[in-house]
Coordinates of C-alpha atoms in Angstrom, one line a residue:
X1 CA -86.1 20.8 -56.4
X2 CA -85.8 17.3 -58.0
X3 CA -83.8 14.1 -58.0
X4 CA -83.8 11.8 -60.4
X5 CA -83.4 7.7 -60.3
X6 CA -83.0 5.6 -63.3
X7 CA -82.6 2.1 -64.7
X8 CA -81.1 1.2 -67.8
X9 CA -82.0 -2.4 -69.2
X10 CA -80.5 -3.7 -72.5
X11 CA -83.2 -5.4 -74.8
X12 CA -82.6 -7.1 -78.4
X13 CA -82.6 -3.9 -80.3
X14 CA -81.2 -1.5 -78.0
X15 CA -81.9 0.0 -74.4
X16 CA -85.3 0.9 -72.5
X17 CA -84.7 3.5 -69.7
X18 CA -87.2 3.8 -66.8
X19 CA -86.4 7.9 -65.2
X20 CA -88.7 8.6 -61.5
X21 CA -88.0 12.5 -60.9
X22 CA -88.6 13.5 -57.5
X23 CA -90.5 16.7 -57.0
X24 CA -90.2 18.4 -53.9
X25 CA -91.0 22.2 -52.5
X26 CA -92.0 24.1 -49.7
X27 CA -94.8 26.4 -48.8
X28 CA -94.2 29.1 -45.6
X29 CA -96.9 31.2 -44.6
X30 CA -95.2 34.1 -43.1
X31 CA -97.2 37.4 -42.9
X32 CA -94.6 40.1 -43.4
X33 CA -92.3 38.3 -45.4
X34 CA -90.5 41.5 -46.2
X35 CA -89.8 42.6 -42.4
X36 CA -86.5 42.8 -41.2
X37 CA -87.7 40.8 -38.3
X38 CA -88.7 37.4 -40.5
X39 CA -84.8 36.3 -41.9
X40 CA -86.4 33.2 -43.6
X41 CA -86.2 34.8 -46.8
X42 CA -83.1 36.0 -46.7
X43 CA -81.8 32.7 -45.5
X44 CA -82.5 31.2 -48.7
X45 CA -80.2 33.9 -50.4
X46 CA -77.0 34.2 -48.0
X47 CA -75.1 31.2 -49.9
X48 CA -74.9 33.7 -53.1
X49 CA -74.6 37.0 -51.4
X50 CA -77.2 39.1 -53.6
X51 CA -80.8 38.3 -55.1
X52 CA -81.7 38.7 -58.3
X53 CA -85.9 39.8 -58.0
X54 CA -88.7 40.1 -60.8
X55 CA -91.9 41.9 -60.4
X56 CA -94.7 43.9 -61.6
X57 CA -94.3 47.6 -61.6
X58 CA -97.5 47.8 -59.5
X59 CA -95.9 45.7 -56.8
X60 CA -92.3 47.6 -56.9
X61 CA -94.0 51.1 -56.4
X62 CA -95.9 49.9 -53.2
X63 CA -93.6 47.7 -51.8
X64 CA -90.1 48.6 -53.7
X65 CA -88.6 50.7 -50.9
X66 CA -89.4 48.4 -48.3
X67 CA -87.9 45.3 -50.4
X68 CA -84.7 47.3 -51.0
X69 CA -84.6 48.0 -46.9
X70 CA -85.1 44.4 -46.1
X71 CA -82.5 43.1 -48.6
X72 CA -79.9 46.6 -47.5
X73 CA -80.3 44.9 -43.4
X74 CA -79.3 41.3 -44.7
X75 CA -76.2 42.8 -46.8
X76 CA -77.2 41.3 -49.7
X77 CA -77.4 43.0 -53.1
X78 CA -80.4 43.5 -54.8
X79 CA -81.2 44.2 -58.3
X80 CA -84.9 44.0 -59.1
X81 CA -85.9 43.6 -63.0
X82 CA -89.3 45.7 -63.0
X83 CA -92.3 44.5 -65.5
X84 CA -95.1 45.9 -66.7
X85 CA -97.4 42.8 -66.8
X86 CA -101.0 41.3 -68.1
X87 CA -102.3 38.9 -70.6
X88 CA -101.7 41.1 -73.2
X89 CA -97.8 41.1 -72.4
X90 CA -97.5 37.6 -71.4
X91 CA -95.6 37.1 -74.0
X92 CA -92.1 35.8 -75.7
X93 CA -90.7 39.6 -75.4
X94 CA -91.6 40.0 -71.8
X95 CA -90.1 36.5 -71.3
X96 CA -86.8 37.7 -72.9
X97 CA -86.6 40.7 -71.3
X98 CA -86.2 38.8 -68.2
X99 CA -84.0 36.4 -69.7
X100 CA -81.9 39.3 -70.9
X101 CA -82.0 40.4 -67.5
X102 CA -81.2 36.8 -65.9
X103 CA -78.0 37.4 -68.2
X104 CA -76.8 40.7 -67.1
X105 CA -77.3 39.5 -63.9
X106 CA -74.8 36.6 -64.3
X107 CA -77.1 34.2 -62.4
X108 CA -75.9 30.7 -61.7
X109 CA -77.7 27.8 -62.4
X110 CA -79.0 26.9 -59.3
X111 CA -78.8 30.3 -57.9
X112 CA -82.7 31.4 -57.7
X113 CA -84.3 34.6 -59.1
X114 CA -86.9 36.1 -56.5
X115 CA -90.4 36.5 -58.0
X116 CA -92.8 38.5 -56.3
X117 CA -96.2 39.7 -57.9
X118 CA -99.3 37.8 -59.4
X119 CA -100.2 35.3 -61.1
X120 CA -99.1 36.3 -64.7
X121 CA -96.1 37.4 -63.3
X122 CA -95.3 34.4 -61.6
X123 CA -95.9 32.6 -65.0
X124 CA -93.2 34.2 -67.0
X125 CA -90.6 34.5 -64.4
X126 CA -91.3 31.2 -63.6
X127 CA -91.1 29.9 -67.4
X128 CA -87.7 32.0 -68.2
X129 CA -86.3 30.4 -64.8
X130 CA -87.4 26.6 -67.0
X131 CA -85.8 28.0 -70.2
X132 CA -82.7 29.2 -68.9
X133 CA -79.9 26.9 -68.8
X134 CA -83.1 24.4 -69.2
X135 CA -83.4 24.7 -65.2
X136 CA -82.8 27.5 -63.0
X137 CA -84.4 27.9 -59.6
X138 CA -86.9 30.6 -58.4
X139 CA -88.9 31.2 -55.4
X140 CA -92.4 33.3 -55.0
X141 CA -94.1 35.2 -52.8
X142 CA -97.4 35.6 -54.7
X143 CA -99.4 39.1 -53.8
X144 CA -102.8 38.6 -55.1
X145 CA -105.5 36.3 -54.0
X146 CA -105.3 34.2 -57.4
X147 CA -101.7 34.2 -57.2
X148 CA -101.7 32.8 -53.6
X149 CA -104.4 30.5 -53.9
X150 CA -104.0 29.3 -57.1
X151 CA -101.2 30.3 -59.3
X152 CA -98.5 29.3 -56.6
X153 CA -100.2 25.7 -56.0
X154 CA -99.7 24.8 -59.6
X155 CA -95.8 24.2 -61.1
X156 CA -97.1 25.3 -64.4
X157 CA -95.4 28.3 -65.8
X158 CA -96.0 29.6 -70.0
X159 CA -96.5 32.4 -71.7
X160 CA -99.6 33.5 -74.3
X161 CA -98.2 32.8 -78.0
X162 CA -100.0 33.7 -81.2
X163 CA -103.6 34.1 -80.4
X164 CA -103.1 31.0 -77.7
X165 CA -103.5 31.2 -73.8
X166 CA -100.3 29.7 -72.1
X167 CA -99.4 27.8 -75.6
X168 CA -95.4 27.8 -74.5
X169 CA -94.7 26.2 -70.7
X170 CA -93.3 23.8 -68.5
X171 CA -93.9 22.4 -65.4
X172 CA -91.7 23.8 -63.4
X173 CA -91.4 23.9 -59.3
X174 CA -90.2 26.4 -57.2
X175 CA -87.7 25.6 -54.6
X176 CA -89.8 27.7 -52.2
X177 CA -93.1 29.5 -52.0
X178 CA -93.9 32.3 -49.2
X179 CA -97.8 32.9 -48.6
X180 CA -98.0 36.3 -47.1
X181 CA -101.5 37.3 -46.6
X182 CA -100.8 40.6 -45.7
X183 CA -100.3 41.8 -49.4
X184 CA -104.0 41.9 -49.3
X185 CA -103.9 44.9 -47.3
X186 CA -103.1 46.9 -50.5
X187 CA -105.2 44.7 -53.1
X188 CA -108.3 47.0 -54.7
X189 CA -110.8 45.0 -53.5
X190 CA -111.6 44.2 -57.6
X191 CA -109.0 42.1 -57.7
X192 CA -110.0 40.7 -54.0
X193 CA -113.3 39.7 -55.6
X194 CA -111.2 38.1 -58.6
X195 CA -109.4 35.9 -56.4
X196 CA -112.2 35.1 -54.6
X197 CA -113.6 33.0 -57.6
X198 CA -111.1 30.1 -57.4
X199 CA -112.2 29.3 -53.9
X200 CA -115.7 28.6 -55.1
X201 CA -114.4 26.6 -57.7
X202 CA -112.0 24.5 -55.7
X203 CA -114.8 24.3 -52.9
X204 CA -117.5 23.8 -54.8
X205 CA -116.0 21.0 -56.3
X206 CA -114.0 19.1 -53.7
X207 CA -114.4 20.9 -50.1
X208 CA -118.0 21.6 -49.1
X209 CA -116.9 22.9 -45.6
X210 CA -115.0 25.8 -47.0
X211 CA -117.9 26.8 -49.5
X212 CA -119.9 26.9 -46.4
X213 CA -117.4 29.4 -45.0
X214 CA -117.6 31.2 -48.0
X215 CA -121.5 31.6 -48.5
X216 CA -121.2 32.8 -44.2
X217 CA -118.9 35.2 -44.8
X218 CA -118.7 35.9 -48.1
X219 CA -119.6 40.0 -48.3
X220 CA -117.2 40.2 -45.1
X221 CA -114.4 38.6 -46.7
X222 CA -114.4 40.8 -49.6
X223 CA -114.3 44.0 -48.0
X224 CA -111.9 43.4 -45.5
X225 CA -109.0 41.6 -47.9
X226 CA -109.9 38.6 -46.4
X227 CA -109.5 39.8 -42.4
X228 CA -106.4 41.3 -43.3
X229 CA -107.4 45.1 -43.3
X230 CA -108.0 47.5 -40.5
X231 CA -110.9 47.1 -38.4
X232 CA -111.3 43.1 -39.5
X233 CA -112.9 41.0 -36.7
X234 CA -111.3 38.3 -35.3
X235 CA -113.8 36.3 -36.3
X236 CA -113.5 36.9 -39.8
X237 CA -109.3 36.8 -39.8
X238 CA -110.0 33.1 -38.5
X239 CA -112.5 32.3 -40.9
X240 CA -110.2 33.8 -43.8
X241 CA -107.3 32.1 -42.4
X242 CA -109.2 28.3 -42.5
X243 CA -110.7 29.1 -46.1
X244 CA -107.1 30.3 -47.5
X245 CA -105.4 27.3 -45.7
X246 CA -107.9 24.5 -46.4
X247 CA -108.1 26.0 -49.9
X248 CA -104.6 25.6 -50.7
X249 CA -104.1 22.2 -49.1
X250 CA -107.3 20.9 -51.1
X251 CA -105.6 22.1 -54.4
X252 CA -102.4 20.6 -53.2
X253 CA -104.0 17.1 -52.5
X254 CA -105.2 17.2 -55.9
X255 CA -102.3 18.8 -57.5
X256 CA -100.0 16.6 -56.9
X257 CA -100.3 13.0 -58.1
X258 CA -100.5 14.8 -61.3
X259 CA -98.1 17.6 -61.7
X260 CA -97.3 17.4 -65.1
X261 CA -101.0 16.8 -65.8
X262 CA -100.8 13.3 -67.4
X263 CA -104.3 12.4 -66.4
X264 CA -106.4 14.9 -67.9
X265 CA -109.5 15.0 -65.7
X266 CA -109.0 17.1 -63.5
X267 CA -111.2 18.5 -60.8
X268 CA -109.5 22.0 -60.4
X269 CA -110.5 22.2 -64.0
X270 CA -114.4 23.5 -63.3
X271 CA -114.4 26.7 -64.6
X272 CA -111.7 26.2 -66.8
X273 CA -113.6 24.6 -70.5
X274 CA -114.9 27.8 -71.4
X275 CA -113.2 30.7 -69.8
X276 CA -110.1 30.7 -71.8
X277 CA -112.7 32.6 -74.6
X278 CA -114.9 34.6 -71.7
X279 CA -111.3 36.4 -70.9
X280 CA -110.6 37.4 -74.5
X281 CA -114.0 38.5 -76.4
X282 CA -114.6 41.6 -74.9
X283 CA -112.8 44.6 -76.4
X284 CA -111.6 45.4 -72.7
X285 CA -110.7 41.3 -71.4
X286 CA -112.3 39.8 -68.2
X287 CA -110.7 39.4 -65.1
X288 CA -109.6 35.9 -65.3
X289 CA -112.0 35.3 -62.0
X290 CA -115.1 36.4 -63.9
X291 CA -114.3 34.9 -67.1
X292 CA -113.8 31.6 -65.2
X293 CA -117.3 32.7 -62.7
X294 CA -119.0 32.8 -66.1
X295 CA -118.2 29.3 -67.3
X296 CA -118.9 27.8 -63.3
X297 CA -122.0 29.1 -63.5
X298 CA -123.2 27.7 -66.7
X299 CA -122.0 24.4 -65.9
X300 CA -124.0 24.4 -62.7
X301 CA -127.1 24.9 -64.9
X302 CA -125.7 22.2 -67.4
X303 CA -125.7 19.9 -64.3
X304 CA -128.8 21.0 -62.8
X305 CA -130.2 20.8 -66.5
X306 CA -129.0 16.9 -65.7
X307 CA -130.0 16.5 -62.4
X308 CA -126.6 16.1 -61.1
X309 CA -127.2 19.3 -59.0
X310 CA -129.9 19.7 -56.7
X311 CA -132.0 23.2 -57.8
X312 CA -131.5 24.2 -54.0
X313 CA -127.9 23.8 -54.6
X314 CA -127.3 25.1 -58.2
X315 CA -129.2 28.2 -56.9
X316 CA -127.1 28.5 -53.7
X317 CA -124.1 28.6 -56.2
X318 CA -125.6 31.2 -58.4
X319 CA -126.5 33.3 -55.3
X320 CA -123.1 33.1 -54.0
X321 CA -121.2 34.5 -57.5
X322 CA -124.1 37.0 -57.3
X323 CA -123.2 38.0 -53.9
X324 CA -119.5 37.9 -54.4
X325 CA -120.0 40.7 -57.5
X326 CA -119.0 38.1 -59.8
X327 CA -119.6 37.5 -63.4
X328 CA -122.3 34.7 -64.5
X329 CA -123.2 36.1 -68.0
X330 CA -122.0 38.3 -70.4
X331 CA -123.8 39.9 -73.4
X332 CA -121.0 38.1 -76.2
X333 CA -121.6 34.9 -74.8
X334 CA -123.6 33.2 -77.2
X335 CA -123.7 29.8 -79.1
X336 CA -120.9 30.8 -81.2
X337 CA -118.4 31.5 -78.7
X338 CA -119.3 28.5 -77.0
X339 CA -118.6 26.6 -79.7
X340 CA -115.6 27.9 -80.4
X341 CA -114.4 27.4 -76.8
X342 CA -115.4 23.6 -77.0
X343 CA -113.6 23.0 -80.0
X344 CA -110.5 24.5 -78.6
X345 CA -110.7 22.5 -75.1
X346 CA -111.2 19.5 -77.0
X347 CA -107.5 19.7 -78.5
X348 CA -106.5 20.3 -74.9
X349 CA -107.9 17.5 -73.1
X350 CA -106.9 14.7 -76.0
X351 CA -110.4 14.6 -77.6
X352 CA -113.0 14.7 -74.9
X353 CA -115.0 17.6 -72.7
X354 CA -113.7 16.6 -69.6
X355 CA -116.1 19.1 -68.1
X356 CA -116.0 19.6 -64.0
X357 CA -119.0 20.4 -62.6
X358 CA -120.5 19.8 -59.0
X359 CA -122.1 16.5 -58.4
X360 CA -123.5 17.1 -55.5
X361 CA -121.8 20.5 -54.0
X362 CA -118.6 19.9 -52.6
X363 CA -117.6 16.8 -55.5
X364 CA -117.2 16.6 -58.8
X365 CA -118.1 14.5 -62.2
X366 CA -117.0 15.0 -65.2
X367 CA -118.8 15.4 -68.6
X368 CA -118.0 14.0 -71.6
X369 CA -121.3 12.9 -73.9
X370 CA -122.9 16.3 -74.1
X371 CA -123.9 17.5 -77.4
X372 CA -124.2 20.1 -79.5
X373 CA -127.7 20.7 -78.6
X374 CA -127.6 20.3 -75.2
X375 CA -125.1 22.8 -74.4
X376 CA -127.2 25.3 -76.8
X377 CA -129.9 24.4 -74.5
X378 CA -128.4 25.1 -71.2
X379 CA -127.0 28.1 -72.6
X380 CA -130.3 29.6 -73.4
X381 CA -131.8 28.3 -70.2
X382 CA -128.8 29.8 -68.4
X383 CA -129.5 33.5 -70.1
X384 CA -133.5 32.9 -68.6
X385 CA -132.3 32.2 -65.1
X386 CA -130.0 35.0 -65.4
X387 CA -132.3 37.9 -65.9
X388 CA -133.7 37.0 -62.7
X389 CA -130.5 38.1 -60.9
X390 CA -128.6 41.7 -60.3
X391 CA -126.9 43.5 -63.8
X392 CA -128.5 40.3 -65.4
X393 CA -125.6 38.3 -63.9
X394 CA -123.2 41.1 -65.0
X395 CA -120.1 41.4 -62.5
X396 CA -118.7 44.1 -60.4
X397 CA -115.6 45.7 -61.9
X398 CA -115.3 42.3 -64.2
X399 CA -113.0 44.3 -66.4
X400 CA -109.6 44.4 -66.4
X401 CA -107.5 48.1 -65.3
X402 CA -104.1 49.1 -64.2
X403 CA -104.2 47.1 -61.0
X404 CA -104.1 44.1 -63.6
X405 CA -101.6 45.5 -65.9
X406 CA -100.1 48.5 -65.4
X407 CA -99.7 49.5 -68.7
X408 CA -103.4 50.9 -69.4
X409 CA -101.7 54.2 -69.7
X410 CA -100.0 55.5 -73.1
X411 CA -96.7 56.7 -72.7
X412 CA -95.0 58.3 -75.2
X413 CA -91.8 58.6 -74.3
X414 CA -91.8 53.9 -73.4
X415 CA -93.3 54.0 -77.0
X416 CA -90.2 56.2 -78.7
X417 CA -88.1 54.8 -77.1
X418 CA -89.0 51.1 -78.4
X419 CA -88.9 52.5 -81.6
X420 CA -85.5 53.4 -81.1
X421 CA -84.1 50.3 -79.8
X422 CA -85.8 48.4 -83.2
X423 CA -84.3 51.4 -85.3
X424 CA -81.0 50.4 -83.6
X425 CA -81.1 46.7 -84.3
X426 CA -82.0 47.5 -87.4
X427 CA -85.1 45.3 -87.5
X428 CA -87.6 47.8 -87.8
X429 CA -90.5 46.0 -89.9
X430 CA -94.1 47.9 -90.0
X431 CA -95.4 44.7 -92.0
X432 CA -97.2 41.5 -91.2
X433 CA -99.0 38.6 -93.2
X434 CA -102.5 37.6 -93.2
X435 CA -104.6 38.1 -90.3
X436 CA -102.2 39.4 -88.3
X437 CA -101.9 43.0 -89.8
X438 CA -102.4 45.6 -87.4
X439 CA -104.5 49.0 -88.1
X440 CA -104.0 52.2 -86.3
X441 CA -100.5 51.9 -85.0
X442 CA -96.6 50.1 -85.6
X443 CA -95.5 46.7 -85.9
X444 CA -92.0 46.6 -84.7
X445 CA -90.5 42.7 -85.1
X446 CA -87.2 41.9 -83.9
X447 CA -85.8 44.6 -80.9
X448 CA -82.4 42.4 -81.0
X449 CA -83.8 39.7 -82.3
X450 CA -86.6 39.2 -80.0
X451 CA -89.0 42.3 -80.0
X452 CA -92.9 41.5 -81.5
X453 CA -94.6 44.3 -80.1
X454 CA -97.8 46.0 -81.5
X455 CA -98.0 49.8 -80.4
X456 CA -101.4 51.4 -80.1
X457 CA -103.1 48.9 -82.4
X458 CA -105.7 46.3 -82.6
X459 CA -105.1 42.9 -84.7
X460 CA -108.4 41.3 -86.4
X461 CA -110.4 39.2 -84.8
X462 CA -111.4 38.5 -81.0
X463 CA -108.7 36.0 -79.6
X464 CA -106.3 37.7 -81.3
X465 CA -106.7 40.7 -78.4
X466 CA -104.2 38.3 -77.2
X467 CA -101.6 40.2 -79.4
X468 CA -97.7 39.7 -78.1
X469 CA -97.2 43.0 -76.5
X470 CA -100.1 44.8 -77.5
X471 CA -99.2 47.0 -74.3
X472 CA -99.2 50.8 -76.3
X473 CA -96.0 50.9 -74.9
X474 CA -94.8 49.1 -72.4
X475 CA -91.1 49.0 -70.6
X476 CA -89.7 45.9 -68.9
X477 CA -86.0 45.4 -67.8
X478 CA -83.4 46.4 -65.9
X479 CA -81.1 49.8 -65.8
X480 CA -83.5 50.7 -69.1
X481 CA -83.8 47.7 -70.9
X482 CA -86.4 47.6 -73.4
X483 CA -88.7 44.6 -73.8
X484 CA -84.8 42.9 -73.8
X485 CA -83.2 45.8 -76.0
X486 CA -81.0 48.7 -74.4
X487 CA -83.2 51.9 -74.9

């Protein structure tokens, strides 16, 4: 929620207006945020008498039934819009199916649409909740570790455009967020171990105590979803409970003097220079925790390379990614890729590096005079140290699967049934310019006016795996709405 003071002053050519928005939200951590016993949900959704909910179909078949049950013993009514989510369809379509959806619905504009899943969906929700009516509310309850950690610290919501990560966004809070730990329970432990990469960063960086936690318990935390499963120790539930807390309020701390990111260097940013490429070169993407694990690590060797690190702590780092099953290397990551990803961060952060790395462990510097030939050189010395550790500094299940998206599988009937709805509108176009044609499958543009979905096909070139709703087939909406179009 915001509220906004302003001045007006008249000047000799016209006026100069001075705007302060307040900002202001709320985190609850409530395990069981979905039992009928725990009304602080349901609270927030008695004024308007029904809830409007987005989420991933991955989330809705485990916990669907039970969401339903806890909305049915409030008496308020629930329709649920049901995604099928990942970087390949976080994209304008999926954010217009829920638009679409936001408009069957009849929401109000401070009513606010329920988002519950990850990260990515968490993103889009949150962006069509900025885009509609320029300002509608939501509230999360993140389920995975990087959405609870991570994605639901930030007020940054976008979709991928074009061959761009998050290129379309806003900042844009949420009225409430509900940290319920106990989603974990159910999270492959994959996606445990993807999560579990943004608390290096953020510690390693800015919180020395919780990296110590981390290194203790590390293996422990992992395989118990972080104290939540069956047969966890107490000792561990506590220690998981202080790293997810003092996590979040760390990221918080430095969150928030700069929501809408004005100052560009910004220590939640290590990891972040060269992962955006990491996630998108491999014909199967990284996990976004391995693809940023990758780019950690090789700036703790670019800083131990400058003595910024100590080598006992750039190889207690290394040690801990190894231990964790996370990524440090990968076979594509070579001089031109890096590169590539420093001419692209460069447009992001206004012109300079802006690198995070550890300075010593637990604080941060940034980098800005590196050249060419250093980074070459740390990149090749990175590749040495790395054949000295497990898979050559290879991660564990770095790839992404269903758990990530939920559209890995080809259905037939989704796909004909797409092709219908663009048959219908009668925008049916199997033709693209440039580099964007598409080999091996359709191009369907324009499913009422929205649709840009790629069906079992691959576009040219590496970042263009990005490819709006490259899903073969994927079905998002409510009472069979098609990526926004009535199948």
């Amino acid at each position: 929620m915001s509220d906004l003071t302003a001045s007006v002053l008249e000047t000799k050519n016209g006026f100069h207006v001075d705007g302060y928005e307040k900002i202001s939200y709320d985190f609850t951590f409530l395990d069981g945020v979905f039992n009928v016993e725990n009304q602080q949900l349901a609270e927030c959704y008695q004024k308007w008498g029904r809830v409007l909910a987005v989420t991933d179909m991955n989330v809705f078949n485990m916990y669907g039934e039970q969401i339903e049950r806890y909305f049915q013993h409030y008496n308020l009514e629930l329709k649920v819009h049901k995604t099928k989510i990942g970087e390949k369809a976080k994209t304008i379509p999926t954010f217009l199916s829920i638009v679409d959806s936001m408009t069957e619905f009849g929401i109000y504009r401070k009513e606010p649409v329920l988002v519950v899943g990850g990260g990515l969906v968490t993103d889009v929700a949150g962006f069509a909740c900025a885009a509609y009516r320029r300002n509608t509310n939501f509230i999360r309850v993140p389920t995975t570790v990087i959405g609870l950690i991570d994605a639901s610290v930030s007020i940054k919501v976008a979709v991928n455009y074009g061959n761009y990560k998050n290129r379309l966004g806003a900042y844009h809070a949420p009225m409430h967020t509900f940290l319920d730990f106990t989603f974990l329970r159910s999270l492959p432990t994959a996606q445990i171990r993807n999560g579990f990469a943004e608390l290096i960063k953020i510690s390693s960086c800015s919180h020395l105590p919780t990296f110590d936690r981390l290194d203790k318990y590390c293996e422990q935390l992992i395989s118990t979803g972080f104290g939540r499963c069956d047969g966890a120790s107490d000792e561990i539930r506590d220690a998981a409970d202080k790293i997810n807390r003092e996590g979040i309020h760390e990221m918080l701390k430095l969150e928030t003097p700069n929501l809408h990111e004005i100052g560009l260097d910004r220590v939640i940013a290590y990891g972040h220079t060269w992962s955006p490429m990491h996630e998108l070169v491999p014909e199967t993407p990284l996990r976004h925790g391995h693809a940023i694990s990758i780019d950690m690590a090789y700036s703790a060797t670019l800083a131990n390379n400058r003595k910024l690190l100590s080598d006992e702590e750039h190889h207690r780092i290394l040690t801990l990614f190894s231990r964790a099953g996370l990524s440090m290397d990968h076979p594509q990551f070579d001089e031109d890729i890096l590169d590539k990803g420093t001419a692209a961060i460069l447009k992001t952060r206004d012109g300079k590096l802006r690198a995070a790395v550890p300075n010593p462990l637990g604080s941060c510097t940034f980098l800005n005079d590196v050249t060419v030939e250093e980074l070459n050189a740390a990149l090749r010395r990175h590749k040495e140290i790395m054949q000295g550790y497990p898979r050559n500094g290879e991660g564990l299940e770095a790839f992404v699967d269903a758990s990530d998206t939920g559209y890995t599988e080809n259905n037939q009937k989704e796909v004909e049934a797409l092709e219908a709805a663009a048959e219908k509108a009668g925008n049916l176009n199997a033709s693209m310019d440039g580099d964007s044609v598409v080999h091996g499958g359709k191009v369907m543009n324009g499913v009422n006016g929205h649709a840009n979905v790629h069906v079992n096909g691959h576009s040219h070139g590496f970042a263009e795996k990005l490819a709006n709703g490259a899903a073969q087939g994927l079905t998002n909406g409510v009472d069979g709405f098609t990526n926004g179009a009535k199948a």
